Amino acid sequence: MTSLSDIAKLTGYSKATVSRVLSGNGYASQKACEKILKTAAELDYATNAIAQELAHGATHNIGVVLPYIKASFFSKILEGILERSFETGYKIIILPSNYNQDLEIQYLEKLRKKALDAIIFTSRQVSEETILKYQKYGPIVLCYRPENSNIPATYANRIPAYRQAFQWLKEQNCSNIGFLLSRGNSPTISTTLQAYRDIYKITPHLEQIKSGLISAEDAYRLAPELIQFDGIFANSDDIAANVWRWFDEQQLPKPIIVGQERLLSGQLLKIPTVDNHCQEVGRMAFEQAISKTMEQSSIHSEFILKR
Amino acid sequence: MTSLSDIAKLTGYSKATVSRVLSGNGYASQKACEKILKTAAELDYATNAIAQELAHGATHNIGVVLPYIKASFFSKILEGILERSFETGYKIIILPSNYNQDLEIQYLEKLRKKALDAIIFTSRQVSEETILKYQKYGPIVLCYRPENSNIPATYANRIPAYRQAFQWLKEQNCSNIGFLLSRGNSPTISTTLQAYRDIYKITPHLEQIKSGLISAEDAYRLAPELIQFDGIFANSDDIAANVWRWFDEQQLPKPIIVGQERLLSGQLLKIPTVDNHCQEVGRMAFEQAISKTMEQSSIHSEFILKR
DNA sequence: GTGAAAGCGCTAACAT
DNA sequence: ATGTTAGCGCTTTCAC
């Protein structure tokens, strides 16, 4: 509980001098330094981080909104963010959103209240208009491509790799492909269908699209509905693996499956995958958050056939 | 940038009254409320979280020290912590330690500087003496069993499940078992060897113990050294799975493998596992962090043979 | 080289 | 019901 002014009193110097010595900014005589440092040590003095933040007007806190931590996509982005935050001395605060819009707004409010210096959305439910409205309170960075070009973002450019994947599926003579997605309204869905159309030259039926696949268990539960397909394009290797597992347990002939994110599960089953390099996305998103640039940059995804 | 005193000036009320209205604590007339709320809205006023924290002397920040996020053990604990923090309104700050002692001390310093209300160690390199020394600055909770009973902790009681696992391995006629661990000095190591001795009635050789297994890749790299064993007791399903993968690729006869943490990888390969219920450990650890109790509690691990 | 003092923005005990 | 006032603990400008 000893504060800077305690030290000022005890040493006879002013708070200003003590502050200079303790923070290392500004001049102080050799003698002053010694005396102040000595008594600070004696009193087990520790600077109060909150007071410092208040005086500076910044927390060095960066919030990261994650719908789920379990999902590989998000945890990989988080890894990238942590890597850079660690090197730069920022603190990362996890903000679980559960895809809940109200919650996301609460988190934006934290930015407004200056509890956060910046905020990174790995996914979002709030509208872009809302984001734009909150921009004046601090940097808001997205991890997928926004419609609006005035929102800073880093995202995976998935189209080329997705096309390669579909090209390969086509070469395997898959004619009826099922798409496994996390959210019906996810921004990835249009990308996926776009790439599919580019290769297959047809628009997929609505029945081909299955959404709500977040945890591995979801995949296992949904698997029975996938018998009709001869090809599956999944949103992650873990999802893909659990579909595989169901077919395996039922001893049914398996469709050809493509996963994403290059995970262990896919490697074990030798499932082709699309690596969206999420860690790099996370790193870049972090840089944008602290540099306050309004740029949008993309990372190329990669189709990996042989594992 | 508009502050509480701006509103006080504009409405003609004092800062105190404004504070009462805005924070909802204390009395204020209907009229005062309306006027203050109205001008607050007009000015887009937002309370400053830092100032509030300073006045209260607490941040509601809880730090979680994790050597690695990728490792399932730690991420599962984190999930449990997040679940409870979310429900209680605390903010979770991720503190990556990389098993680095100096770093861990830096994090303890954050507790000392009041940047953190409490800190949870999912693993640690710092000595228990150091922990004890820092206890006066705030709650420090461990996620494994400490030697010292004055340190709050929640940990997995692994012995019974480990014994079951070794019993089973023995029944499978495994006579030369390899132990795969993350750290040579991990607290789990003695638990493991203890359970082994209980069942096999012999002390394992040093060559049976392999450490440094953290990422799945580590396991794959180390696998060639494991040919000598007819049984493997791994520190996670992911590690176990990658050992399996190497043997599979080499088309070598596989040892009998037991994993841990009940992960997808182990499920796919139908490897028996020990579920240490890490999520529950995380939940409990969090409760201890905020309740400031000095208790130590344990969660029973579970051996799962059929997957 | 050092200090006085204002400021950061909010809270809470106390008085009215 | 409302205001006064003294904190919370540090930073920083501007004199001396």
Short mmCIF file of C-alpha atoms in Angstrom, two decimals, chain A:
data_model
loop_
_atom_site.label_atom_id
_atom_site.label_comp_id
_atom_site.label_asym_id
_atom_site.label_seq_id
_atom_site.Cartn_x
_atom_site.Cartn_y
_atom_site.Cartn_z
CA MET A 1 0.00 0.00 0.00
CA THR A 2 2.87 2.38 -0.06
CA SER A 3 2.50 5.05 -2.68
CA LEU A 4 4.70 7.45 -4.48
CA SER A 5 3.84 10.28 -2.11
CA ASP A 6 4.88 8.16 0.88
CA ILE A 7 8.30 7.98 -0.64
CA ALA A 8 8.24 11.67 -1.35
CA LYS A 9 7.53 12.39 2.28
CA LEU A 10 10.14 10.01 3.61
CA THR A 11 12.91 11.14 1.34
CA GLY A 12 12.05 14.79 1.56
CA TYR A 13 11.88 15.07 -2.21
CA SER A 14 8.74 16.00 -4.09
CA LYS A 15 6.39 13.58 -5.81
CA ALA A 16 7.64 14.90 -9.12
CA THR A 17 11.23 13.98 -8.42
CA VAL A 18 10.27 10.63 -7.08
CA SER A 19 8.19 9.98 -10.16
CA ARG A 20 11.09 10.87 -12.43
CA VAL A 21 13.44 8.56 -10.64
CA LEU A 22 11.02 5.68 -10.39
CA SER A 23 9.76 5.87 -13.94
CA GLY A 24 13.16 6.68 -15.37
CA ASN A 25 12.00 9.75 -17.28
CA GLY A 26 13.65 13.07 -16.53
CA TYR A 27 16.53 14.38 -14.53
CA ALA A 28 17.49 13.69 -10.97
CA SER A 29 20.75 13.96 -9.11
CA GLN A 30 22.78 10.92 -8.30
CA LYS A 31 22.07 11.50 -4.65
CA ALA A 32 18.34 11.80 -5.15
CA CYS A 33 18.25 8.62 -7.21
CA GLU A 34 20.02 6.60 -4.62
CA LYS A 35 17.98 7.79 -1.71
CA ILE A 36 14.68 7.37 -3.50
CA LEU A 37 15.50 3.97 -4.93
CA LYS A 38 16.73 2.81 -1.57
CA THR A 39 13.67 3.78 0.40
CA ALA A 40 11.43 2.49 -2.39
CA ALA A 41 13.08 -0.89 -2.03
CA GLU A 42 12.85 -0.77 1.73
CA LEU A 43 9.15 -0.05 1.63
CA ASP A 44 8.52 -2.73 -1.00
CA TYR A 45 7.12 -0.01 -3.18
CA ALA A 46 5.39 -1.02 -6.40
CA THR A 47 4.00 1.46 -8.86
CA ASN A 48 0.24 1.28 -9.21
CA ALA A 49 -0.58 0.20 -12.73
CA ILE A 50 -4.12 1.55 -12.67
CA ALA A 51 -3.03 5.01 -11.65
CA GLN A 52 -0.42 4.94 -14.36
CA GLU A 53 -2.98 3.94 -16.92
CA LEU A 54 -5.31 6.68 -15.79
CA ALA A 55 -2.63 9.31 -16.10
CA HIS A 56 -1.69 8.02 -19.53
CA GLY A 57 -5.21 7.50 -20.71
CA ALA A 58 -4.48 4.06 -22.10
CA THR A 59 -4.66 0.52 -20.76
CA HIS A 60 -2.57 -1.45 -23.25
CA ASN A 61 -5.42 -3.93 -23.18
CA ILE A 62 -6.59 -5.43 -26.41
CA GLY A 63 -9.81 -7.40 -26.48
CA VAL A 64 -10.28 -10.41 -28.72
CA VAL A 65 -13.82 -11.49 -29.47
CA LEU A 66 -14.12 -15.24 -29.95
CA PRO A 67 -17.40 -17.09 -30.44
CA TYR A 68 -15.78 -20.30 -29.23
CA ILE A 69 -12.30 -21.14 -28.11
CA LYS A 70 -12.59 -24.78 -28.97
CA ALA A 71 -13.00 -24.13 -32.67
CA SER A 72 -9.61 -24.41 -34.28
CA PHE A 73 -10.14 -21.46 -36.55
CA PHE A 74 -10.46 -19.08 -33.64
CA SER A 75 -7.83 -20.57 -31.42
CA LYS A 76 -5.31 -20.39 -34.23
CA ILE A 77 -6.02 -16.73 -34.76
CA LEU A 78 -5.65 -16.26 -31.03
CA GLU A 79 -2.26 -17.91 -31.11
CA GLY A 80 -1.09 -15.44 -33.70
CA ILE A 81 -2.40 -12.53 -31.71
CA LEU A 82 -0.79 -13.74 -28.51
CA GLU A 83 2.51 -14.16 -30.23
CA ARG A 84 2.64 -10.52 -31.24
CA SER A 85 1.05 -9.14 -28.09
CA PHE A 86 3.64 -10.93 -26.11
CA GLU A 87 6.44 -9.32 -28.06
CA THR A 88 4.92 -5.87 -27.79
CA GLY A 89 3.84 -5.94 -24.18
CA TYR A 90 0.13 -5.64 -24.73
CA LYS A 91 -2.33 -7.59 -22.62
CA ILE A 92 -4.87 -9.76 -24.38
CA ILE A 93 -8.33 -10.03 -22.92
CA ILE A 94 -10.51 -12.87 -24.10
CA LEU A 95 -14.08 -11.89 -24.91
CA PRO A 96 -16.29 -14.94 -25.46
CA SER A 97 -19.24 -14.02 -27.62
CA ASN A 98 -21.07 -17.23 -28.34
CA TYR A 99 -22.17 -15.49 -31.53
CA ASN A 100 -24.32 -13.29 -29.34
CA GLN A 101 -24.88 -9.84 -30.70
CA ASP A 102 -25.76 -8.17 -27.42
CA LEU A 103 -22.60 -9.49 -25.90
CA GLU A 104 -20.56 -8.15 -28.75
CA ILE A 105 -22.08 -4.75 -28.19
CA GLN A 106 -21.15 -4.95 -24.54
CA TYR A 107 -17.59 -5.53 -25.64
CA LEU A 108 -17.70 -2.55 -27.95
CA GLU A 109 -18.92 -0.59 -24.97
CA LYS A 110 -15.76 -1.56 -23.16
CA LEU A 111 -13.84 0.09 -25.92
CA ARG A 112 -16.00 3.15 -25.50
CA LYS A 113 -15.42 3.18 -21.76
CA LYS A 114 -11.69 2.91 -22.41
CA ALA A 115 -11.35 -0.43 -20.69
CA LEU A 116 -9.81 -1.56 -23.98
CA ASP A 117 -7.39 0.23 -26.29
CA ALA A 118 -8.53 -1.77 -29.28
CA ILE A 119 -10.67 -4.75 -30.17
CA ILE A 120 -10.28 -7.59 -32.64
CA PHE A 121 -13.26 -9.56 -33.92
CA THR A 122 -12.45 -13.07 -35.09
CA SER A 123 -16.09 -13.30 -35.99
CA ARG A 124 -19.05 -11.05 -35.51
CA GLN A 125 -22.77 -10.79 -35.34
CA VAL A 126 -23.04 -7.03 -35.00
CA SER A 127 -23.66 -5.13 -38.18
CA GLU A 128 -20.95 -3.22 -39.97
CA GLU A 129 -22.89 -0.04 -39.29
CA THR A 130 -22.51 -0.67 -35.60
CA ILE A 131 -18.80 -1.24 -36.03
CA LEU A 132 -18.46 1.99 -37.96
CA LYS A 133 -20.28 3.80 -35.21
CA TYR A 134 -17.87 2.56 -32.58
CA GLN A 135 -14.74 3.28 -34.56
CA LYS A 136 -14.32 6.69 -33.02
CA TYR A 137 -13.63 5.06 -29.67
CA GLY A 138 -10.63 3.07 -30.85
CA PRO A 139 -9.33 0.63 -33.45
CA ILE A 140 -11.65 -2.23 -34.36
CA VAL A 141 -10.12 -4.92 -36.53
CA LEU A 142 -11.94 -7.77 -38.26
CA CYS A 143 -10.58 -11.17 -39.20
CA TYR A 144 -12.66 -11.67 -42.29
CA ARG A 145 -13.49 -9.56 -45.28
CA PRO A 146 -15.99 -6.79 -44.52
CA GLU A 147 -18.25 -5.23 -47.13
CA ASN A 148 -17.23 -1.79 -46.06
CA SER A 149 -13.74 -0.74 -47.03
CA ASN A 150 -13.41 1.67 -44.12
CA ILE A 151 -13.05 -1.08 -41.56
CA PRO A 152 -9.55 -2.38 -40.95
CA ALA A 153 -9.30 -6.11 -41.50
CA THR A 154 -7.00 -9.04 -42.13
CA TYR A 155 -8.56 -12.10 -43.66
CA ALA A 156 -7.85 -15.29 -45.51
CA ASN A 157 -8.20 -15.06 -49.25
CA ARG A 158 -9.80 -18.44 -49.63
CA ILE A 159 -11.04 -18.45 -53.18
CA PRO A 160 -7.97 -19.80 -55.00
CA ALA A 161 -7.43 -22.64 -52.54
CA TYR A 162 -11.14 -23.43 -52.44
CA ARG A 163 -11.16 -23.62 -56.22
CA GLN A 164 -8.27 -26.05 -56.15
CA ALA A 165 -10.13 -28.15 -53.64
CA PHE A 166 -13.26 -28.26 -55.75
CA GLN A 167 -11.23 -28.94 -58.85
CA TRP A 168 -9.75 -31.92 -57.10
CA LEU A 169 -13.15 -33.10 -55.90
CA LYS A 170 -14.39 -32.85 -59.44
CA GLU A 171 -11.48 -34.92 -60.67
CA GLN A 172 -12.46 -37.55 -58.13
CA ASN A 173 -15.84 -37.60 -59.87
CA CYS A 174 -17.74 -36.11 -56.97
CA SER A 175 -20.98 -34.83 -58.37
CA ASN A 176 -23.02 -34.23 -55.25
CA ILE A 177 -21.11 -32.24 -52.66
CA GLY A 178 -22.24 -31.33 -49.17
CA PHE A 179 -21.01 -28.12 -47.56
CA LEU A 180 -20.46 -28.09 -43.82
CA LEU A 181 -20.51 -24.60 -42.31
CA SER A 182 -20.53 -23.12 -38.87
CA ARG A 183 -23.08 -20.39 -39.37
CA GLY A 184 -25.81 -20.03 -41.92
CA ASN A 185 -24.95 -16.37 -42.27
CA SER A 186 -21.19 -16.72 -42.10
CA PRO A 187 -19.17 -14.67 -44.55
CA THR A 188 -17.42 -17.86 -45.66
CA ILE A 189 -20.56 -19.30 -47.11
CA SER A 190 -20.65 -17.06 -50.15
CA THR A 191 -16.95 -17.61 -50.72
CA THR A 192 -17.48 -21.34 -50.65
CA LEU A 193 -20.39 -21.31 -53.04
CA GLN A 194 -18.60 -18.87 -55.28
CA ALA A 195 -15.59 -21.16 -55.63
CA TYR A 196 -17.88 -24.11 -56.17
CA ARG A 197 -19.71 -22.35 -58.97
CA ASP A 198 -16.44 -21.33 -60.58
CA ILE A 199 -15.46 -24.96 -60.95
CA TYR A 200 -18.71 -26.85 -61.27
CA LYS A 201 -20.46 -24.18 -63.31
CA ILE A 202 -23.66 -24.80 -61.44
CA THR A 203 -25.35 -23.28 -58.42
CA PRO A 204 -25.63 -25.65 -55.48
CA HIS A 205 -28.99 -26.65 -54.07
CA LEU A 206 -29.99 -25.48 -50.64
CA GLU A 207 -29.99 -29.06 -49.35
CA GLN A 208 -26.29 -29.28 -50.00
CA ILE A 209 -25.63 -26.67 -47.35
CA LYS A 210 -25.51 -27.79 -43.74
CA SER A 211 -24.84 -25.22 -41.07
CA GLY A 212 -24.50 -25.14 -37.30
CA LEU A 213 -21.32 -27.19 -37.31
CA ILE A 214 -19.17 -25.82 -34.52
CA SER A 215 -18.01 -28.58 -32.23
CA ALA A 216 -16.80 -31.97 -33.32
CA GLU A 217 -19.90 -33.48 -31.73
CA ASP A 218 -22.14 -31.44 -34.01
CA ALA A 219 -20.51 -33.16 -36.94
CA TYR A 220 -21.06 -36.62 -35.55
CA ARG A 221 -24.69 -35.83 -34.92
CA LEU A 222 -25.25 -34.46 -38.37
CA ALA A 223 -23.37 -37.19 -40.20
CA PRO A 224 -26.41 -39.39 -40.94
CA GLU A 225 -27.80 -36.62 -43.10
CA LEU A 226 -24.73 -36.78 -45.28
CA ILE A 227 -25.18 -40.24 -46.77
CA GLN A 228 -26.59 -38.71 -49.91
CA PHE A 229 -23.31 -36.98 -50.75
CA ASP A 230 -20.30 -38.36 -52.57
CA GLY A 231 -18.14 -35.42 -51.49
CA ILE A 232 -17.95 -33.30 -48.36
CA PHE A 233 -16.38 -29.88 -47.99
CA ALA A 234 -16.04 -29.29 -44.26
CA ASN A 235 -15.22 -26.15 -42.31
CA SER A 236 -12.44 -27.84 -40.38
CA ASP A 237 -10.46 -31.03 -40.15
CA ASP A 238 -12.04 -31.80 -36.80
CA ILE A 239 -15.50 -31.58 -38.28
CA ALA A 240 -14.38 -33.64 -41.25
CA ALA A 241 -12.83 -36.24 -38.98
CA ASN A 242 -15.99 -36.73 -37.02
CA VAL A 243 -18.01 -37.21 -40.14
CA TRP A 244 -15.47 -39.81 -41.18
CA ARG A 245 -15.76 -41.45 -37.79
CA TRP A 246 -19.51 -41.84 -38.06
CA PHE A 247 -19.27 -43.44 -41.48
CA ASP A 248 -16.50 -45.66 -40.21
CA GLU A 249 -18.52 -46.84 -37.26
CA GLN A 250 -21.54 -47.49 -39.42
CA GLN A 251 -19.30 -49.35 -41.83
CA LEU A 252 -20.73 -47.33 -44.67
CA PRO A 253 -18.78 -46.36 -47.77
CA LYS A 254 -17.23 -42.97 -47.08
CA PRO A 255 -17.65 -39.88 -49.19
CA ILE A 256 -14.54 -38.02 -50.24
CA ILE A 257 -13.88 -35.43 -47.57
CA VAL A 258 -11.92 -32.18 -47.57
CA GLY A 259 -11.21 -30.42 -44.27
CA GLN A 260 -9.69 -27.11 -43.25
CA GLU A 261 -7.04 -25.64 -40.97
CA ARG A 262 -4.52 -28.44 -41.24
CA LEU A 263 -5.20 -30.10 -37.91
CA LEU A 264 -3.95 -33.27 -36.34
CA SER A 265 -7.24 -35.05 -36.86
CA GLY A 266 -7.06 -34.55 -40.60
CA GLN A 267 -3.48 -35.63 -40.66
CA LEU A 268 -4.29 -38.86 -38.89
CA LEU A 269 -6.99 -39.65 -41.40
CA LYS A 270 -4.99 -38.30 -44.34
CA ILE A 271 -7.81 -36.01 -45.34
CA PRO A 272 -6.94 -33.24 -47.81
CA THR A 273 -7.28 -29.83 -46.26
CA VAL A 274 -7.30 -26.11 -46.83
CA ASP A 275 -4.87 -24.27 -44.58
CA ASN A 276 -6.14 -20.75 -44.08
CA HIS A 277 -3.01 -19.70 -42.20
CA CYS A 278 -5.06 -18.34 -39.36
CA GLN A 279 -2.09 -17.74 -37.16
CA GLU A 280 -0.73 -15.28 -39.66
CA VAL A 281 -4.15 -13.66 -39.85
CA GLY A 282 -3.99 -13.20 -36.10
CA ARG A 283 -0.55 -11.67 -36.19
CA MET A 284 -1.52 -9.17 -38.84
CA ALA A 285 -4.79 -8.29 -37.15
CA PHE A 286 -2.87 -7.50 -34.01
CA GLU A 287 -0.48 -5.23 -35.83
CA GLN A 288 -3.39 -3.34 -37.28
CA ALA A 289 -4.98 -2.99 -33.90
CA ILE A 290 -1.96 -1.24 -32.44
CA SER A 291 -0.87 0.70 -35.50
CA LYS A 292 -4.30 2.19 -36.05
CA THR A 293 -4.12 1.85 -39.80
CA MET A 294 -7.30 1.49 -41.81
CA GLU A 295 -5.87 -1.01 -44.27
CA GLN A 296 -7.29 -4.32 -45.28
CA SER A 297 -4.92 -7.14 -46.06
CA SER A 298 -5.38 -10.73 -47.05
CA ILE A 299 -3.46 -13.95 -46.52
CA HIS A 300 -3.54 -16.66 -49.14
CA SER A 301 -5.08 -19.95 -48.21
CA GLU A 302 -3.43 -23.15 -49.35
CA PHE A 303 -4.91 -26.42 -50.57
CA ILE A 304 -3.00 -29.39 -49.21
CA LEU A 305 -3.67 -32.71 -50.86
CA LYS A 306 -0.89 -34.94 -49.61
CA ARG A 307 -0.45 -35.04 -45.88
#
